[in-house]
Amino acid sequence: MNRHGVAPHRVLSRGRGYDPRIPHVPEDHAMLSTVHILGISGSLRAHSTNTGLLRAAAGALPPDTELEIVTLHGIPLYNQDEELAPVDAVRSFKSKIRAADAILFAVPEYNYGVAGVLKNAIDWASRPPTDNAWSEKPVAMVGASVGMMGSGRAQMHLRHSFVTLNMRPLSQPEVQVTFNSKKFDAQGNLTDPDVREHVRALLLALVAWTRLLRGEPSTPK
């Protein structure tokens, strides 16, 4: 494991093309369908480094890939009494999940665990059990923290949830950014080139995993 590491906010970015520095990217990718990734930040903070990781991902996309970033503002605390008729923010969030080909979580860690705002949103989108928006979605994680664990414990907790959610988690690579104050600026933008390359490698793996699961070649025949 390497340690280098719905609402109003929406960014949609597309891959810029072939980069010869990155392995396994096809030179002729005209026959590949677009992979739409939904990036979900588990932080509400304006200058979150975890949201910054998603912005970095938007600038490092493989060809034929697009990333839509959403934050979790406006999603209320989960209440089972309301799950059959949720508020608009929850309905919109679930619709975005269903429309996505894959999910990329940016995972903060608090007190050795998953941030409450993220777990709450995950619970909403999983309910009721007959309407689990996460089911069979390929999923990967990135995360940053102030200390030496890089949100690794929170990411491991989420892997347990992925089992019951019937998601399809990517095992490797992992992006767990340590000592984030040294690798992001004051606005939460990633400044570390090594971390950026790890994010790029994870995106390549997630796209290949997504295509494999839906029965497509990772490269054109």
Coordinates of N, CA and C in Angstrom, one line a residue, residues 44-153:
L44 N -17.8 18.6 3.5 CA -18.5 19.8 3.1 C -17.7 21.1 3.2
R45 N -16.4 20.9 3.6 CA -15.6 22.1 3.8 C -15.2 22.7 2.5
A46 N -15.2 24.1 2.5 CA -15.0 24.8 1.2 C -13.6 24.5 0.6
H47 N -12.6 24.3 1.4 CA -11.2 24.1 0.9 C -10.8 22.7 1.3
S48 N -11.6 21.8 1.2 CA -11.3 20.4 1.5 C -10.3 19.8 0.6
T49 N -9.3 19.1 1.2 CA -8.3 18.5 0.4 C -8.8 17.2 -0.3
N50 N -9.9 16.6 0.3 CA -10.5 15.5 -0.3 C -11.3 15.9 -1.6
T51 N -12.0 17.0 -1.5 CA -12.6 17.5 -2.7 C -11.5 17.9 -3.7
G52 N -10.4 18.4 -3.2 CA -9.3 18.7 -4.1 C -8.7 17.5 -4.8
L53 N -8.8 16.4 -4.2 CA -8.3 15.2 -4.9 C -9.3 14.9 -6.1
L54 N -10.5 15.1 -5.9 CA -11.5 14.9 -7.0 C -11.2 15.9 -8.2
R55 N -10.9 17.2 -7.8 CA -10.5 18.1 -8.8 C -9.2 17.7 -9.6
A56 N -8.3 17.2 -8.8 CA -7.1 16.6 -9.4 C -7.4 15.5 -10.4
A57 N -8.3 14.6 -10.0 CA -8.7 13.5 -10.8 C -9.4 14.0 -12.1
A58 N -10.2 15.1 -12.0 CA -10.8 15.7 -13.2 C -9.8 16.2 -14.2
G59 N -8.6 16.5 -13.7 CA -7.5 17.0 -14.6 C -6.6 15.9 -15.1
A60 N -6.9 14.7 -14.7 CA -6.0 13.6 -15.0 C -6.7 12.4 -15.6
L61 N -7.8 12.6 -16.3 CA -8.7 11.6 -16.8 C -8.1 10.9 -18.0
P62 N -8.3 9.5 -18.1 CA -7.9 8.8 -19.3 C -8.8 9.2 -20.5
P63 N -8.5 8.9 -21.7 CA -9.4 9.1 -22.8 C -10.7 8.5 -22.6
D64 N -11.8 9.0 -23.2 CA -13.1 8.4 -23.2 C -13.6 8.3 -21.8
T65 N -13.3 9.2 -20.9 CA -13.7 9.2 -19.5 C -14.2 10.6 -19.1
E66 N -15.3 10.7 -18.4 CA -15.7 11.9 -17.8 C -16.0 11.8 -16.3
L67 N -15.8 12.9 -15.6 CA -16.0 12.9 -14.1 C -16.9 14.0 -13.7
E68 N -17.9 13.6 -13.1 CA -18.9 14.6 -12.5 C -18.7 14.6 -11.0
I69 N -18.4 15.8 -10.4 CA -18.1 15.9 -9.0 C -19.4 16.5 -8.3
V70 N -19.8 15.8 -7.2 CA -20.9 16.3 -6.4 C -20.5 16.3 -5.0
T71 N -21.0 17.3 -4.3 CA -20.9 17.4 -2.8 C -22.2 17.0 -2.2
L72 N -22.2 16.9 -0.9 CA -23.4 16.4 -0.2 C -24.2 17.4 0.6
H73 N -24.0 18.7 0.2 CA -24.8 19.7 0.8 C -26.3 19.5 0.5
G74 N -27.2 19.7 1.5 CA -28.6 19.6 1.3 C -29.2 18.2 1.6
I75 N -28.4 17.2 1.8 CA -28.9 15.9 2.2 C -29.2 15.8 3.7
P76 N -30.4 15.6 4.1 CA -30.7 15.6 5.5 C -30.2 14.4 6.2
L77 N -30.3 14.3 7.5 CA -30.0 13.1 8.3 C -31.0 12.0 7.9
Y78 N -30.5 10.8 7.7 CA -31.3 9.7 7.3 C -32.4 9.5 8.3
N79 N -33.7 9.3 7.8 CA -34.8 9.0 8.6 C -35.6 7.9 7.8
Q80 N -35.7 6.7 8.4 CA -36.4 5.6 7.7 C -37.9 6.0 7.4
D81 N -38.5 6.8 8.3 CA -39.9 7.2 8.0 C -40.0 7.9 6.7
E82 N -38.9 8.5 6.2 CA -39.0 9.3 5.0 C -38.4 8.7 3.7
E83 N -37.9 7.4 3.9 CA -37.2 6.9 2.8 C -38.0 6.6 1.5
L84 N -39.3 6.4 1.7 CA -40.2 6.2 0.5 C -40.6 7.4 -0.2
A85 N -40.4 8.6 0.4 CA -40.7 9.9 -0.2 C -39.6 10.9 0.2
P86 N -38.4 10.7 -0.2 CA -37.3 11.5 0.3 C -37.3 12.9 -0.4
V87 N -36.6 13.8 0.2 CA -36.5 15.2 -0.3 C -35.8 15.2 -1.7
D88 N -36.0 16.3 -2.4 CA -35.4 16.4 -3.8 C -33.9 16.1 -3.8
A89 N -33.2 16.6 -2.8 CA -31.7 16.4 -2.8 C -31.3 15.0 -2.8
V90 N -32.1 14.2 -2.1 CA -31.8 12.7 -2.1 C -32.2 12.1 -3.4
R91 N -33.4 12.4 -3.9 CA -33.8 11.9 -5.2 C -32.8 12.2 -6.3
S92 N -32.3 13.5 -6.3 CA -31.3 13.9 -7.3 C -30.0 13.1 -7.2
F93 N -29.6 12.9 -5.9 CA -28.4 12.2 -5.6 C -28.5 10.7 -6.1
K94 N -29.6 10.1 -5.9 CA -29.7 8.7 -6.3 C -29.8 8.6 -7.8
S95 N -30.4 9.6 -8.5 CA -30.4 9.6 -9.9 C -29.1 9.7 -10.5
K96 N -28.2 10.6 -9.9 CA -26.8 10.7 -10.4 C -26.0 9.4 -10.3
I97 N -26.3 8.7 -9.2 CA -25.6 7.4 -8.9 C -26.0 6.4 -10.0
R98 N -27.3 6.3 -10.3 CA -27.8 5.4 -11.3 C -27.3 5.7 -12.7
A99 N -27.1 7.0 -13.0 CA -26.6 7.4 -14.3 C -25.1 7.1 -14.5
A100 N -24.4 6.9 -13.4 CA -23.0 6.8 -13.5 C -22.6 5.3 -13.8
D101 N -21.4 5.2 -14.5 CA -20.9 3.9 -14.8 C -20.0 3.4 -13.6
A102 N -19.4 4.4 -12.9 CA -18.6 4.0 -11.8 C -18.6 5.1 -10.7
I103 N -18.2 4.8 -9.5 CA -18.2 5.8 -8.4 C -16.8 5.9 -7.9
L104 N -16.4 7.2 -7.6 CA -15.1 7.5 -7.0 C -15.4 8.3 -5.7
F105 N -15.2 7.7 -4.6 CA -15.4 8.4 -3.3 C -14.1 9.1 -2.9
A106 N -14.2 10.3 -2.4 CA -13.1 11.0 -1.7 C -13.4 11.0 -0.2
V107 N -12.6 10.3 0.5 CA -13.0 9.8 1.9 C -12.2 10.5 3.0
P108 N -12.8 11.5 3.7 CA -12.1 12.0 4.9 C -12.2 11.0 6.0
E109 N -11.3 11.2 7.0 CA -11.3 10.3 8.2 C -11.4 11.1 9.4
Y110 N -12.4 10.8 10.3 CA -12.5 11.4 11.6 C -12.6 10.4 12.7
N111 N -11.7 10.5 13.7 CA -11.8 9.6 14.8 C -11.7 8.1 14.4
Y112 N -10.8 7.9 13.4 CA -10.5 6.5 12.9 C -11.7 5.9 12.1
G113 N -12.6 6.8 11.6 CA -13.8 6.3 10.9 C -14.2 7.2 9.8
V114 N -15.3 6.7 9.1 CA -15.9 7.4 8.0 C -16.6 8.7 8.5
A115 N -16.4 9.8 7.7 CA -17.1 11.0 8.1 C -18.6 10.8 8.1
G116 N -19.3 11.4 9.1 CA -20.7 11.1 9.2 C -21.5 11.6 8.0
V117 N -21.1 12.7 7.3 CA -21.9 13.2 6.2 C -21.8 12.2 5.0
L118 N -20.7 11.5 4.9 CA -20.6 10.5 3.8 C -21.4 9.3 4.1
K119 N -21.2 8.7 5.3 CA -22.0 7.5 5.7 C -23.5 7.8 5.6
N120 N -23.9 9.0 6.0 CA -25.3 9.3 5.9 C -25.8 9.3 4.5
A121 N -25.1 9.9 3.5 CA -25.5 9.9 2.1 C -25.5 8.5 1.5
I122 N -24.5 7.7 1.9 CA -24.5 6.3 1.5 C -25.7 5.5 1.9
D123 N -26.1 5.7 3.2 CA -27.3 5.1 3.7 C -28.5 5.5 3.0
W124 N -28.7 6.8 2.7 CA -29.9 7.3 2.0 C -30.0 6.6 0.6
A125 N -28.9 6.5 -0.1 CA -28.9 6.0 -1.5 C -29.1 4.5 -1.5
S126 N -28.9 3.8 -0.4 CA -29.1 2.4 -0.3 C -30.5 2.0 0.0
R127 N -31.4 2.9 0.4 CA -32.7 2.6 0.9 C -33.8 3.1 0.0
P128 N -35.0 2.4 0.0 CA -35.2 1.1 0.7 C -34.3 0.0 0.0
P129 N -34.3 -1.2 0.6 CA -33.4 -2.3 0.0 C -33.8 -2.6 -1.4
T130 N -35.0 -2.4 -1.7 CA -35.5 -2.7 -3.1 C -35.1 -1.6 -4.1
D131 N -34.5 -0.6 -3.6 CA -34.1 0.6 -4.5 C -32.7 1.1 -4.1
N132 N -31.8 0.1 -4.0 CA -30.4 0.4 -3.7 C -29.7 0.9 -4.9
A133 N -29.4 2.2 -4.9 CA -28.8 2.8 -6.1 C -27.3 2.4 -6.3
W134 N -26.7 1.9 -5.3 CA -25.3 1.5 -5.4 C -25.1 0.1 -6.0
S135 N -26.1 -0.7 -6.1 CA -25.9 -2.1 -6.4 C -25.2 -2.3 -7.8
E136 N -24.1 -3.1 -7.7 CA -23.3 -3.5 -8.9 C -22.5 -2.3 -9.5
K137 N -22.4 -1.2 -8.8 CA -21.5 -0.1 -9.3 C -20.1 -0.4 -9.0
P138 N -19.2 -0.3 -10.0 CA -17.8 -0.3 -9.7 C -17.4 0.9 -8.9
V139 N -16.5 0.7 -7.9 CA -16.2 1.8 -7.0 C -14.7 1.8 -6.6
A140 N -14.2 3.0 -6.4 CA -12.8 3.2 -6.0 C -12.8 4.3 -5.0
M141 N -11.7 4.5 -4.2 CA -11.6 5.5 -3.2 C -10.3 6.3 -3.3
V142 N -10.3 7.5 -3.0 CA -9.1 8.3 -2.7 C -9.4 9.0 -1.3
G143 N -8.3 9.4 -0.7 CA -8.5 10.1 0.6 C -7.2 10.8 1.0
A144 N -7.4 11.8 1.8 CA -6.3 12.6 2.4 C -6.6 12.9 3.8
S145 N -5.5 13.0 4.6 CA -5.7 13.3 6.0 C -4.4 14.1 6.5
V146 N -4.6 14.7 7.7 CA -3.4 15.5 8.2 C -2.3 14.6 8.8
G147 N -2.6 13.3 9.1 CA -1.7 12.5 9.8 C -1.0 11.4 8.8
M148 N -0.5 10.4 9.4 CA 0.3 9.4 8.7 C -0.5 8.2 8.1
M149 N -1.8 8.2 8.4 CA -2.6 7.1 7.9 C -3.3 7.4 6.5
G150 N -3.5 8.7 6.2 CA -4.0 9.0 4.9 C -5.5 8.5 4.7
S151 N -6.3 8.5 5.7 CA -7.7 8.0 5.6 C -7.8 6.5 5.4
G152 N -6.7 5.8 5.6 CA -6.8 4.4 5.3 C -7.8 3.6 6.2
R153 N -7.9 4.0 7.4 CA -8.9 3.3 8.3 C -10.3 3.5 7.8

